[in-house]
Coordinates of C-alpha atoms in Angstrom, one line a residue:
Chain K
X94 CA -102.7 57.8 -45.5
X95 CA -99.9 58.0 -48.1
X96 CA -99.7 54.3 -47.6
X97 CA -103.4 53.9 -48.7
X98 CA -102.8 56.1 -51.7
X99 CA -99.6 54.2 -52.7
X100 CA -101.3 50.8 -52.4
X101 CA -104.4 52.1 -54.2
X102 CA -102.3 53.3 -57.1
X103 CA -100.6 49.9 -57.1
X104 CA -104.0 48.2 -57.6
X105 CA -104.7 47.1 -54.0
X106 CA -108.4 46.4 -53.8
X107 CA -108.6 46.8 -50.0
X108 CA -106.9 50.2 -50.2
X109 CA -109.3 51.3 -52.9
X110 CA -112.2 50.2 -50.7
X111 CA -110.8 52.1 -47.7
X112 CA -110.2 55.3 -49.7
X113 CA -113.7 55.3 -50.9
X114 CA -115.1 54.8 -47.4
X115 CA -113.1 57.7 -46.1
X116 CA -114.4 59.9 -48.9
X117 CA -118.0 58.7 -48.4
X118 CA -117.8 59.3 -44.6
X119 CA -116.4 62.7 -45.2
X120 CA -113.5 61.8 -43.0
X121 CA -110.9 64.6 -42.5
X122 CA -108.5 62.6 -44.6
X123 CA -110.9 62.6 -47.6
X124 CA -109.5 65.8 -49.0
X125 CA -105.9 64.6 -48.7
X126 CA -106.8 61.5 -50.5
X127 CA -108.6 63.4 -53.2
X128 CA -105.6 65.8 -53.5
X129 CA -103.0 63.0 -53.7
X130 CA -105.0 61.1 -56.3
X131 CA -106.1 64.1 -58.4
X132 CA -103.0 64.1 -60.7
X133 CA -103.6 60.4 -61.4
X134 CA -107.1 60.9 -62.7
X135 CA -108.3 61.7 -66.2
X136 CA -107.7 58.3 -67.8
X137 CA -111.0 56.6 -67.4
X138 CA -114.1 56.8 -69.6
X139 CA -116.7 57.8 -67.1
X140 CA -120.2 56.6 -68.2
X141 CA -123.4 57.8 -66.4
X142 CA -126.4 55.5 -66.6
X143 CA -129.7 56.9 -65.5
X144 CA -133.4 56.5 -66.2
X145 CA -136.8 56.0 -64.4
X146 CA -137.4 53.1 -62.1
X147 CA -138.4 49.8 -63.5
X148 CA -136.4 49.9 -66.8
X149 CA -133.8 47.4 -65.6
X150 CA -130.9 49.8 -65.1
X151 CA -129.0 47.4 -62.8
X152 CA -129.3 44.6 -65.2
X153 CA -128.2 46.9 -68.0
X154 CA -125.1 48.0 -66.0
X155 CA -124.4 44.4 -65.3
X156 CA -124.6 43.4 -68.9
X157 CA -122.5 46.5 -69.9
X158 CA -119.8 45.5 -67.4
X159 CA -119.8 42.0 -68.8
X160 CA -119.3 43.4 -72.3
X161 CA -116.4 45.5 -71.3
X162 CA -114.8 42.6 -69.4
X163 CA -115.1 40.5 -72.5
X164 CA -112.9 43.1 -74.2
X165 CA -110.5 42.9 -71.4
X166 CA -111.2 46.3 -69.9
X167 CA -111.4 47.0 -66.2
X168 CA -114.6 48.4 -64.7
X169 CA -115.5 50.4 -61.6
X170 CA -119.1 51.1 -60.7
X171 CA -120.6 53.7 -58.3
X172 CA -124.2 53.0 -57.7
X173 CA -126.1 55.9 -56.1
X174 CA -128.8 54.2 -54.1
X175 CA -131.6 55.7 -52.1
X176 CA -130.9 54.0 -48.8
X177 CA -133.1 52.1 -46.5
X178 CA -134.2 54.1 -43.5
X179 CA -134.0 50.9 -41.4
X180 CA -130.6 49.5 -42.2
X181 CA -129.0 52.9 -42.8
X182 CA -127.0 51.3 -45.6
X183 CA -127.6 51.1 -49.3
X184 CA -130.6 49.0 -50.1
X185 CA -129.7 47.6 -53.4
X186 CA -126.3 46.8 -51.9
X187 CA -123.0 45.8 -53.2
X188 CA -123.8 42.2 -52.4
X189 CA -126.6 41.9 -54.9
X190 CA -124.8 43.8 -57.6
X191 CA -121.6 41.9 -57.1
X192 CA -123.0 38.5 -57.7
X193 CA -122.2 38.2 -61.4
X194 CA -118.8 39.8 -61.1
X195 CA -117.9 38.8 -57.6
X196 CA -114.9 36.7 -58.5
X197 CA -113.6 39.1 -61.1
X198 CA -110.8 41.3 -59.9
X199 CA -111.2 43.5 -62.9
X200 CA -114.5 44.8 -61.5
X201 CA -115.0 47.0 -58.5
X202 CA -118.6 47.9 -57.3
X203 CA -119.5 50.4 -54.7
X204 CA -122.9 51.6 -53.6
X205 CA -123.2 55.1 -52.3
X206 CA -126.0 55.6 -49.8
X207 CA -127.8 58.9 -50.2
X208 CA -129.5 58.9 -46.8
X209 CA -128.7 61.7 -44.4
X210 CA -126.7 63.7 -46.9
X211 CA -127.6 67.3 -47.4
X212 CA -127.0 67.8 -51.1
X213 CA -123.6 66.1 -50.9
X214 CA -124.5 63.1 -53.0
X215 CA -123.1 64.2 -56.3
X216 CA -119.8 65.6 -55.0
X217 CA -119.2 62.3 -53.3
X218 CA -120.1 60.5 -56.5
X219 CA -117.7 62.6 -58.4
X220 CA -114.9 62.0 -55.9
X221 CA -115.5 58.3 -55.9
X222 CA -115.5 58.1 -59.7
X223 CA -112.2 59.9 -59.7
X224 CA -110.8 57.5 -57.1
X225 CA -111.8 54.6 -59.4
X226 CA -110.2 56.4 -62.3
X227 CA -106.9 56.9 -60.3
X228 CA -107.0 53.2 -59.3
X229 CA -106.8 52.3 -62.9
X230 CA -110.3 51.4 -63.9
X231 CA -110.6 52.0 -67.6
X232 CA -114.3 52.3 -67.5
X233 CA -116.1 53.9 -64.6
X234 CA -119.9 53.6 -64.5
X235 CA -122.0 55.9 -62.4
X236 CA -125.5 54.5 -62.0
X237 CA -128.4 56.5 -60.5
X238 CA -132.1 55.6 -60.0
X239 CA -134.5 58.2 -61.2
X240 CA -134.6 61.0 -63.7
X241 CA -135.0 64.2 -61.6
X242 CA -132.9 67.2 -61.0
X243 CA -130.5 65.3 -58.6
X244 CA -129.8 62.8 -61.4
X245 CA -129.1 65.5 -63.8
X246 CA -126.6 66.9 -61.3
X247 CA -124.9 63.6 -60.8
X248 CA -124.7 63.0 -64.5
X249 CA -122.5 66.1 -64.8
X250 CA -119.6 63.9 -63.6
X251 CA -119.9 61.6 -66.6
X252 CA -118.3 61.9 -70.0
X253 CA -121.1 60.0 -71.7
X254 CA -124.6 59.8 -70.4
X255 CA -126.8 56.8 -71.2
X256 CA -130.5 57.2 -70.5
X257 CA -132.2 53.8 -70.2
X258 CA -135.9 53.6 -70.9
X259 CA -138.4 50.7 -71.3
X260 CA -141.6 50.3 -73.2
X261 CA -144.9 51.2 -71.5
X262 CA -144.0 53.4 -68.6
X263 CA -147.1 55.5 -68.8
X264 CA -147.6 59.2 -69.5
X265 CA -145.1 60.5 -67.0
X266 CA -142.4 59.2 -69.3
X267 CA -143.0 62.2 -71.5
X268 CA -141.9 64.5 -68.7
X269 CA -138.8 62.4 -68.0
X270 CA -137.8 62.3 -71.6
X271 CA -138.0 66.1 -71.8
X272 CA -136.1 66.7 -68.6
X273 CA -133.3 64.4 -69.5
X274 CA -133.2 64.8 -73.2
X275 CA -130.6 67.6 -73.0
X276 CA -128.1 65.6 -71.0
X277 CA -128.4 62.2 -72.9
X278 CA -125.6 61.1 -75.2
X279 CA -127.2 57.8 -75.9
X280 CA -130.7 56.4 -75.4
X281 CA -131.3 52.7 -74.7
X282 CA -134.7 51.2 -74.9
X283 CA -134.2 48.1 -72.7
X284 CA -136.6 45.2 -72.4
X285 CA -136.8 45.4 -76.1
X286 CA -138.5 42.0 -76.3
X287 CA -141.6 43.4 -74.6
X288 CA -144.5 45.1 -76.4
X289 CA -144.1 48.7 -77.4
X290 CA -140.3 48.8 -77.6
X291 CA -140.3 50.0 -81.2
X292 CA -142.9 52.6 -80.4
X293 CA -140.9 54.0 -77.5
X294 CA -137.7 54.0 -79.7
X295 CA -139.6 55.9 -82.4
X296 CA -141.0 58.4 -79.9
X297 CA -137.4 59.1 -78.7
X298 CA -136.2 59.5 -82.2
X299 CA -139.0 62.0 -82.9
X300 CA -138.2 63.9 -79.7
X301 CA -134.5 64.1 -80.8
X302 CA -135.6 65.5 -84.2
X303 CA -136.5 68.6 -82.3
X304 CA -133.0 69.2 -81.0
X305 CA -131.2 71.9 -82.7
X306 CA -129.0 70.6 -85.5
X307 CA -125.2 70.3 -85.2
X308 CA -123.2 68.7 -82.4
X309 CA -123.5 65.1 -81.2
X310 CA -126.6 63.3 -82.2
X311 CA -127.6 60.7 -79.6
X312 CA -128.5 57.3 -81.0
X313 CA -131.5 55.3 -79.8
X314 CA -130.5 51.6 -79.3
X315 CA -132.6 48.7 -78.2
X316 CA -131.3 46.1 -75.8
X317 CA -132.5 43.0 -73.8
X318 CA -129.8 43.4 -71.1
X319 CA -131.1 40.3 -69.2
X320 CA -130.0 38.2 -72.2
X321 CA -127.0 40.4 -73.2
X322 CA -128.7 41.4 -76.4
X323 CA -127.6 44.6 -78.1
X324 CA -124.9 45.3 -75.7
X325 CA -122.0 45.3 -78.2
X326 CA -123.8 48.1 -80.0
X327 CA -124.0 50.1 -76.8
X328 CA -120.2 49.7 -76.3
X329 CA -119.6 50.8 -79.9
X330 CA -121.8 53.8 -79.5
X331 CA -120.1 54.8 -76.3
X332 CA -116.7 54.5 -78.0
X333 CA -117.9 56.7 -80.8
X334 CA -119.1 59.3 -78.4
X335 CA -115.7 59.3 -76.6
X336 CA -114.0 59.7 -80.0
X337 CA -116.3 62.6 -80.8
X338 CA -115.6 64.3 -77.5
X339 CA -111.8 63.9 -78.0
X340 CA -112.0 65.2 -81.6
X341 CA -113.2 68.6 -80.6
X342 CA -113.9 70.8 -77.6
X343 CA -116.3 68.3 -76.1
X344 CA -113.7 66.6 -73.9
X345 CA -112.6 69.8 -72.2
X346 CA -116.2 71.0 -71.9
X347 CA -117.0 67.8 -70.0
X348 CA -114.0 68.3 -67.7
X349 CA -115.1 71.8 -67.0
X350 CA -118.7 70.8 -66.4
X351 CA -117.6 68.2 -63.9
X352 CA -115.2 70.5 -62.1
X353 CA -117.9 73.2 -61.9
X354 CA -120.5 70.8 -60.5
X355 CA -118.1 69.6 -57.9
X356 CA -116.7 72.9 -56.9
X357 CA -120.2 74.4 -56.5
X358 CA -121.3 71.5 -54.3
X359 CA -118.2 71.6 -52.1
X360 CA -118.6 75.4 -51.6
X361 CA -122.4 75.1 -51.0
X362 CA -121.8 72.4 -48.5
X363 CA -119.2 74.3 -46.5
X364 CA -121.2 77.5 -46.4
X365 CA -124.4 75.8 -45.4
X366 CA -122.7 73.7 -42.8
X367 CA -121.2 76.8 -41.3
X368 CA -124.5 78.8 -41.3
X369 CA -126.9 76.1 -40.3
X370 CA -124.9 73.7 -38.2
X371 CA -121.7 75.5 -37.2
X372 CA -121.3 78.5 -35.0
X373 CA -124.3 80.3 -36.4
X374 CA -126.6 77.4 -35.5
X375 CA -128.4 79.3 -32.7
X376 CA -129.1 82.3 -35.0
X377 CA -130.4 80.2 -37.8
X378 CA -132.5 78.0 -35.6
X379 CA -134.2 81.0 -33.9
X380 CA -134.8 82.6 -37.4
X381 CA -136.4 79.4 -38.6
X382 CA -138.7 79.4 -35.6
X383 CA -139.6 83.0 -36.3
X384 CA -140.5 82.2 -39.9
X385 CA -142.5 79.1 -38.7
X386 CA -144.4 81.4 -36.3
X387 CA -144.9 83.9 -39.0
X388 CA -143.1 86.6 -37.1
X389 CA -140.8 87.1 -40.0
X390 CA -140.9 86.2 -43.7
X391 CA -138.3 83.9 -45.2
X392 CA -136.6 86.5 -47.3
X393 CA -136.2 88.9 -44.4
X394 CA -134.9 86.0 -42.3
X395 CA -132.3 85.1 -45.0
X396 CA -131.2 88.8 -45.1
X397 CA -130.7 88.8 -41.4
X398 CA -128.9 85.4 -41.4
X399 CA -126.5 86.5 -44.1
X400 CA -125.9 89.8 -42.3
X401 CA -124.9 87.9 -39.1
X402 CA -122.8 85.5 -41.1
X403 CA -120.9 88.1 -42.9
X404 CA -120.4 90.4 -40.0
X405 CA -118.9 87.5 -38.1
X406 CA -116.7 86.3 -40.9
X407 CA -115.5 89.9 -41.2
X408 CA -114.0 89.7 -37.8
X409 CA -112.1 86.5 -38.6
X410 CA -108.4 87.0 -38.8
Chain G
X86 CA -147.7 95.8 -56.3
X87 CA -149.9 96.4 -53.3
X88 CA -152.7 96.5 -55.7
X89 CA -151.9 92.9 -56.8
X90 CA -151.8 91.8 -53.2
X91 CA -155.1 93.5 -52.3
X92 CA -156.8 92.0 -55.3
X93 CA -155.3 88.6 -54.6
X94 CA -156.6 88.6 -51.1
X95 CA -160.0 89.6 -52.4
X96 CA -160.0 86.5 -54.6
X97 CA -159.0 87.9 -57.9
X98 CA -157.8 85.1 -60.1
X99 CA -155.8 87.2 -62.4
X100 CA -153.9 88.9 -59.5
X101 CA -153.2 85.4 -58.1
X102 CA -151.8 84.3 -61.4
X103 CA -149.7 87.4 -61.7
X104 CA -148.3 87.1 -58.2
X105 CA -147.3 83.5 -58.9
X106 CA -145.5 84.5 -62.1
X107 CA -143.5 87.2 -60.3
X108 CA -142.4 84.7 -57.7
X109 CA -141.7 82.0 -60.3
X110 CA -139.6 84.5 -62.4
X111 CA -137.8 85.7 -59.3
X112 CA -138.8 89.2 -60.0
X113 CA -137.5 91.8 -57.6
X114 CA -141.0 92.3 -56.4
X115 CA -141.3 88.6 -55.4
X116 CA -140.0 89.2 -51.9
X117 CA -142.4 92.1 -51.4
X118 CA -145.3 89.9 -52.4
X119 CA -144.1 87.1 -50.2
X120 CA -143.7 89.5 -47.3
X121 CA -147.1 91.1 -47.7
X122 CA -148.9 87.8 -48.0
X123 CA -147.0 86.0 -45.2
X124 CA -149.3 87.1 -42.4
X125 CA -152.3 85.8 -44.4
X126 CA -150.9 82.3 -44.7
X127 CA -151.3 79.3 -42.4
X128 CA -154.9 78.4 -43.1
X129 CA -154.6 75.9 -45.9
X130 CA -154.1 72.2 -45.6
X131 CA -151.0 71.7 -47.8
X132 CA -150.9 68.2 -49.3
X133 CA -147.9 66.8 -51.1
X134 CA -148.4 64.1 -53.7
X135 CA -145.4 62.3 -55.0
X136 CA -144.4 58.9 -56.3
X137 CA -142.6 57.3 -59.2
X138 CA -143.5 57.9 -62.8
X139 CA -146.3 55.9 -64.4
X140 CA -148.5 55.5 -61.3
X141 CA -151.1 57.9 -62.4
X142 CA -150.3 60.8 -60.1
X143 CA -151.9 63.5 -62.3
X144 CA -155.1 61.4 -62.5
X145 CA -155.0 60.9 -58.8
X146 CA -154.6 64.7 -58.1
X147 CA -157.4 65.3 -60.5
X148 CA -159.7 62.8 -58.7
X149 CA -158.7 64.2 -55.3
X150 CA -159.5 67.7 -56.4
X151 CA -162.9 66.5 -57.6
X152 CA -163.5 64.9 -54.2
X153 CA -162.7 68.1 -52.3
X154 CA -164.8 70.2 -54.7
X155 CA -167.8 67.9 -54.0
X156 CA -167.4 68.8 -50.4
X157 CA -167.3 72.5 -51.4
X158 CA -163.7 73.1 -50.6
X159 CA -161.5 75.3 -52.8
X160 CA -158.3 73.8 -54.2
X161 CA -155.0 75.2 -55.4
X162 CA -152.5 73.0 -57.2
X163 CA -148.8 73.5 -57.8
X164 CA -147.5 70.8 -60.2
X165 CA -143.7 70.7 -60.3
X166 CA -142.9 69.5 -63.8
X167 CA -139.7 68.7 -65.5
X168 CA -139.9 71.1 -68.4
X169 CA -139.4 70.7 -72.0
X170 CA -136.0 71.8 -73.3
X171 CA -137.8 72.9 -76.5
X172 CA -140.7 75.0 -75.4
X173 CA -139.0 76.3 -72.3
X174 CA -142.3 75.9 -70.5
X175 CA -143.8 73.2 -68.4
X176 CA -144.5 70.1 -70.5
X177 CA -147.5 68.6 -68.7
X178 CA -148.8 72.1 -68.8
X179 CA -151.7 73.8 -67.1
X180 CA -153.8 73.3 -70.1
X181 CA -153.8 69.5 -69.9
X182 CA -154.3 69.6 -66.2
X183 CA -157.0 72.2 -66.2
X184 CA -159.3 70.3 -68.5
X185 CA -161.6 68.7 -65.9
X186 CA -161.7 71.7 -63.7
X187 CA -161.3 74.4 -66.3
X188 CA -164.7 76.0 -65.7
X189 CA -164.5 75.7 -61.9
X190 CA -163.5 78.9 -60.2
X191 CA -162.8 77.0 -57.0
X192 CA -159.8 75.4 -58.5
X193 CA -156.5 77.0 -59.5
X194 CA -153.8 75.1 -61.2
X195 CA -150.3 76.1 -61.8
X196 CA -147.3 74.2 -63.3
X197 CA -143.9 75.2 -62.1
X198 CA -141.2 74.6 -64.6
X199 CA -137.9 73.2 -63.2
X200 CA -135.8 74.0 -66.2
X201 CA -132.9 76.3 -65.7
X202 CA -133.3 76.6 -62.0
X203 CA -130.2 76.0 -59.8
X204 CA -131.7 74.3 -56.8
X205 CA -134.5 76.9 -56.5
X206 CA -137.3 74.6 -57.3
X207 CA -138.5 73.8 -53.9
X208 CA -138.3 77.3 -52.4
X209 CA -140.4 78.6 -55.3
X210 CA -142.8 75.7 -54.7
X211 CA -143.1 76.7 -51.1
X212 CA -143.6 80.3 -51.9
X213 CA -146.3 79.4 -54.5
X214 CA -148.1 77.1 -52.0
X215 CA -148.2 79.9 -49.5
X216 CA -149.6 82.4 -52.1
X217 CA -152.4 79.9 -52.9
X218 CA -152.9 79.6 -49.1
X219 CA -153.1 83.4 -48.7
X220 CA -155.5 83.5 -51.7
X221 CA -157.9 81.5 -49.7
X222 CA -157.5 78.0 -51.2
X223 CA -158.5 75.6 -48.4
X224 CA -156.6 72.7 -49.9
X225 CA -153.2 73.2 -51.6
X226 CA -151.8 70.3 -53.4
X227 CA -148.1 70.1 -54.4
X228 CA -147.5 67.4 -57.0
X229 CA -144.1 66.2 -58.0
X230 CA -143.0 63.6 -60.4
X231 CA -140.3 61.2 -59.1
X232 CA -139.2 60.0 -55.8
X233 CA -135.6 61.2 -55.4
X234 CA -133.9 63.6 -53.1
X235 CA -135.4 66.6 -54.8
X236 CA -138.9 65.3 -54.2
X237 CA -138.1 64.7 -50.6
X238 CA -137.0 68.3 -50.3
X239 CA -140.2 69.6 -52.0
X240 CA -142.4 67.5 -49.8
X241 CA -141.0 69.3 -46.7
X242 CA -143.4 72.1 -47.6
X243 CA -146.4 69.9 -47.2
X244 CA -148.4 69.1 -44.0
X245 CA -149.4 65.7 -45.3
X246 CA -147.4 63.7 -47.7
X247 CA -149.2 61.2 -50.0
X248 CA -147.0 58.7 -51.8
X249 CA -148.7 57.1 -54.8
X250 CA -147.6 53.8 -56.0
X251 CA -148.9 51.3 -58.6
X252 CA -148.7 47.5 -59.0
X253 CA -145.8 46.0 -61.0
X254 CA -143.3 48.8 -61.2
X255 CA -140.3 46.4 -61.1
X256 CA -137.4 46.0 -58.7
X257 CA -136.4 49.6 -58.4
X258 CA -139.6 50.2 -56.5
X259 CA -138.0 48.7 -53.5
X260 CA -135.5 51.5 -53.5
X261 CA -138.1 54.1 -53.9
X262 CA -140.2 52.7 -51.1
X263 CA -137.2 52.9 -48.8
X264 CA -136.2 56.4 -49.7
X265 CA -139.6 57.8 -49.3
X266 CA -141.0 55.7 -46.5
X267 CA -139.8 58.2 -43.9
X268 CA -141.7 61.1 -45.3
X269 CA -145.0 59.4 -46.2
X270 CA -148.1 60.1 -44.2
X271 CA -150.3 58.1 -46.5
X272 CA -149.7 55.5 -49.1
X273 CA -152.0 55.0 -52.0
X274 CA -151.8 52.1 -54.4
X275 CA -153.4 53.5 -57.5
X276 CA -154.6 51.4 -60.4
X277 CA -155.9 49.0 -57.9
X278 CA -157.9 47.3 -60.6
X279 CA -154.8 45.9 -62.2
X280 CA -152.9 42.8 -61.2
X281 CA -150.7 42.8 -58.2
X282 CA -152.4 45.7 -56.3
X283 CA -153.1 43.7 -53.2
X284 CA -149.5 42.4 -53.2
X285 CA -148.0 45.9 -53.5
X286 CA -150.3 47.1 -50.7
X287 CA -149.2 44.1 -48.5
X288 CA -145.5 44.9 -49.2
X289 CA -146.0 48.4 -48.2
X290 CA -147.8 47.4 -45.0
X291 CA -144.9 45.0 -44.2
X292 CA -142.3 47.7 -44.8
X293 CA -144.3 50.0 -42.4
X294 CA -144.2 47.3 -39.7
X295 CA -140.5 48.0 -39.5
X296 CA -141.0 51.6 -38.6
X297 CA -140.4 52.3 -35.0
X298 CA -143.6 52.3 -33.0
X299 CA -145.4 55.4 -31.8
X300 CA -146.3 58.5 -33.7
X301 CA -148.4 58.6 -36.8
X302 CA -148.9 55.3 -38.6
X303 CA -149.5 55.8 -42.4
X304 CA -152.4 54.0 -43.9
X305 CA -152.1 52.1 -47.1
X306 CA -155.2 52.7 -49.3
X307 CA -156.1 51.5 -52.7
X308 CA -157.7 53.6 -55.4
X309 CA -158.7 53.6 -59.0
X310 CA -158.4 57.4 -59.5
X311 CA -159.4 57.1 -63.2
X312 CA -162.8 56.0 -62.0
X313 CA -162.9 58.0 -58.8
X314 CA -162.8 54.9 -56.7
X315 CA -161.5 55.0 -53.2
X316 CA -161.0 58.7 -53.2
X317 CA -163.4 59.4 -50.3
X318 CA -161.2 57.3 -48.1
X319 CA -158.2 59.3 -49.1
X320 CA -159.9 62.5 -48.1
X321 CA -160.9 61.0 -44.8
X322 CA -157.4 59.7 -44.1
X323 CA -155.9 63.2 -44.9
X324 CA -158.4 64.8 -42.5
X325 CA -157.4 62.3 -39.8
X326 CA -153.8 63.1 -40.4
X327 CA -154.4 66.9 -40.1
X328 CA -156.4 66.3 -36.9
X329 CA -153.4 64.2 -35.6
X330 CA -151.0 67.0 -36.4
X331 CA -153.1 69.6 -34.7
X332 CA -153.6 67.5 -31.6
X333 CA -149.9 67.5 -30.7
X334 CA -146.6 68.9 -31.7
X335 CA -146.9 67.7 -35.2
X336 CA -148.4 70.9 -36.6
X337 CA -145.7 73.1 -35.3
X338 CA -143.0 70.6 -36.4
X339 CA -144.3 70.8 -39.9
X340 CA -144.2 74.5 -39.9
X341 CA -140.7 74.5 -38.7
X342 CA -139.7 71.9 -41.2
X343 CA -141.1 74.0 -44.0
X344 CA -139.5 77.2 -42.7
X345 CA -136.2 75.5 -42.4
X346 CA -136.2 74.1 -45.9
X347 CA -137.2 77.4 -47.4
X348 CA -134.7 79.5 -45.4
X349 CA -131.9 77.1 -46.3
X350 CA -132.7 77.2 -49.9
X351 CA -133.0 81.0 -50.1
X352 CA -129.7 81.4 -48.3
X353 CA -127.9 78.8 -50.5
X354 CA -129.2 80.4 -53.6
X355 CA -128.0 83.9 -52.6
X356 CA -124.6 82.8 -51.5
X357 CA -124.1 80.6 -54.6
X358 CA -125.3 83.3 -56.9
X359 CA -122.9 85.8 -55.3
X360 CA -120.0 83.4 -55.6
X361 CA -120.5 81.8 -59.0
X362 CA -122.5 84.4 -60.9
X363 CA -121.9 87.7 -59.1
X364 CA -118.8 89.8 -58.5
X365 CA -116.7 86.7 -57.9
X366 CA -117.6 85.1 -61.2
X367 CA -114.1 85.6 -62.7
X368 CA -112.4 84.0 -59.7
X369 CA -114.7 81.0 -59.6
X370 CA -114.6 80.5 -63.3
X371 CA -110.8 80.5 -63.4
X372 CA -110.7 78.1 -60.4
X373 CA -113.1 75.8 -62.2
X374 CA -110.7 75.8 -65.2
X375 CA -107.8 74.9 -62.9
X376 CA -109.6 72.0 -61.4
X377 CA -110.6 70.8 -64.9
X378 CA -107.0 71.0 -66.0
X379 CA -105.9 69.2 -62.9
X380 CA -103.8 72.2 -61.8
X381 CA -105.7 72.3 -58.5
X382 CA -107.9 69.8 -56.6
X383 CA -111.5 70.7 -55.9
X384 CA -111.1 71.1 -52.2
X385 CA -108.1 73.4 -52.5
X386 CA -110.1 75.4 -55.1
X387 CA -113.1 75.6 -52.7
X388 CA -110.7 76.9 -49.9
X389 CA -109.3 79.5 -52.2
X390 CA -112.8 80.6 -53.4
X391 CA -114.2 81.0 -49.9
X392 CA -111.1 82.9 -48.9
X393 CA -111.6 85.4 -51.7
X394 CA -115.3 85.6 -51.0
X395 CA -114.9 86.3 -47.3
X396 CA -112.0 88.7 -47.6
X397 CA -114.1 90.7 -50.1
X398 CA -117.2 90.6 -48.0
X399 CA -115.0 91.8 -45.1
X400 CA -114.3 95.0 -46.9
X401 CA -117.9 95.7 -47.5
X402 CA -119.3 98.6 -45.6

């Protein structure tokens, strides 16, 4: 194990890959790896990229990576993918994503499958981002599909959050904008060569007007990622945001936000595993049946379950 | 309180509205309401409607409601909306949604704001769906925007899950299809009068081919909800699915699935509130700081926090 850690810190790609797998699979050694690497983290600029489906996020991340590589910076990517129920693996897999940068040793891409996880997606994402950080990647990109609550959670691990949009996504876009407005540090209207791009950008600007004054003001940029257009401006805006964070309390606030999200998720996971899958499995299962059969309401069942749980933990040494 | 419950059961719309507000606001009386109403639930057909943004879900739900109303059935709708950070309320509010059915006493619409909730969205949704059920709504529709993990969680409260798609949503749609394929009982390609509808339907059919044989086989229907086209077929397919569930173990399985999701969420919420906001707030806050400052890794912090938590609960009477 220490061998993996040592090799990883020395830049060995295979050791990096192995370490991530262990963390992803929640192997017992995962926590040792995280612990060993923890002091080596804190160097990378962690950039979150999210937005609704169909806006060209993968292409955008690809173009952003190319831009950073041109400047000689190393890049690690964690793509959080909804996984295929058939293959069990990530659908938009590493293979597809790797194409452009497959021969470039300065880029490391990893897809994280969400399938079968009970709320553990974002903690794993955070851990993997930190591993990439420890491995010396100067830029770590976390990419998620969607713009719901789970994406907001995942974005807490990023220092800078980029929300990618595209023209003409319909009415629902209003809702997404609102939900994600608070966490965005930069808006990008991608596919800016299609109709309505200026209008979408204007709407975003207007929505931002409503934010309370003071603090960081997100820019709204336009890109055509497919043709590498506007990407230099994105890199500049991200560097400006980082400088802003470092100039004040922002940097530490982001560290705390990330630590809080991860600690909460690890704790929730442990407690829930214990209650619903561990030694209390029989109790929780029979209470679930009782609620299903309407012999008990869910609040009363929760009371009972917590009572059992705590009275048992009480007797622990 | 019993007055609200009594009036609600008698069909009083204001009492229904009040009860939902109390549950949504997590008022202390919420659990009493849920408990009192619990025995009166189990009559409604709870239909979940989800899908990516821009496919016309709200219009679809509107048309579906109209279809059920034509058949004389009462309808309750819970729309889970990402909320505006400015107004604090639901963005695609009840007002907009109510327009078509605003004078119809057989329809009750409620938007549930997701803002500021820590993972409590789906439990509240489940509780509200049950209140609508107890209030005598024969059809209860749960509508969510998105197709991520949180939507999958919310859909666990439905007996029948409708996934709405539309032609030409781009590459990411592949990922969404995969993530949501398992939970769908019916696929609808809306906006079927636009280019590519047949292709999208065919792709869905092909994806379904890969499902293991046996069990319920989701249909793929095409609609133009805006013009009420194809909606009768949707209602028929949903009735067929309900008949299928009732004919075998399916019905009970759905009840258990819903009870499990709700119980897990209530328990998680309580434990997390206790650890991170309750009496252990100081401990958790200082551990978060230590992780942020890299004085402690997150797993060790979680160990320590659970240790404190359990040793304290031990001393409780």
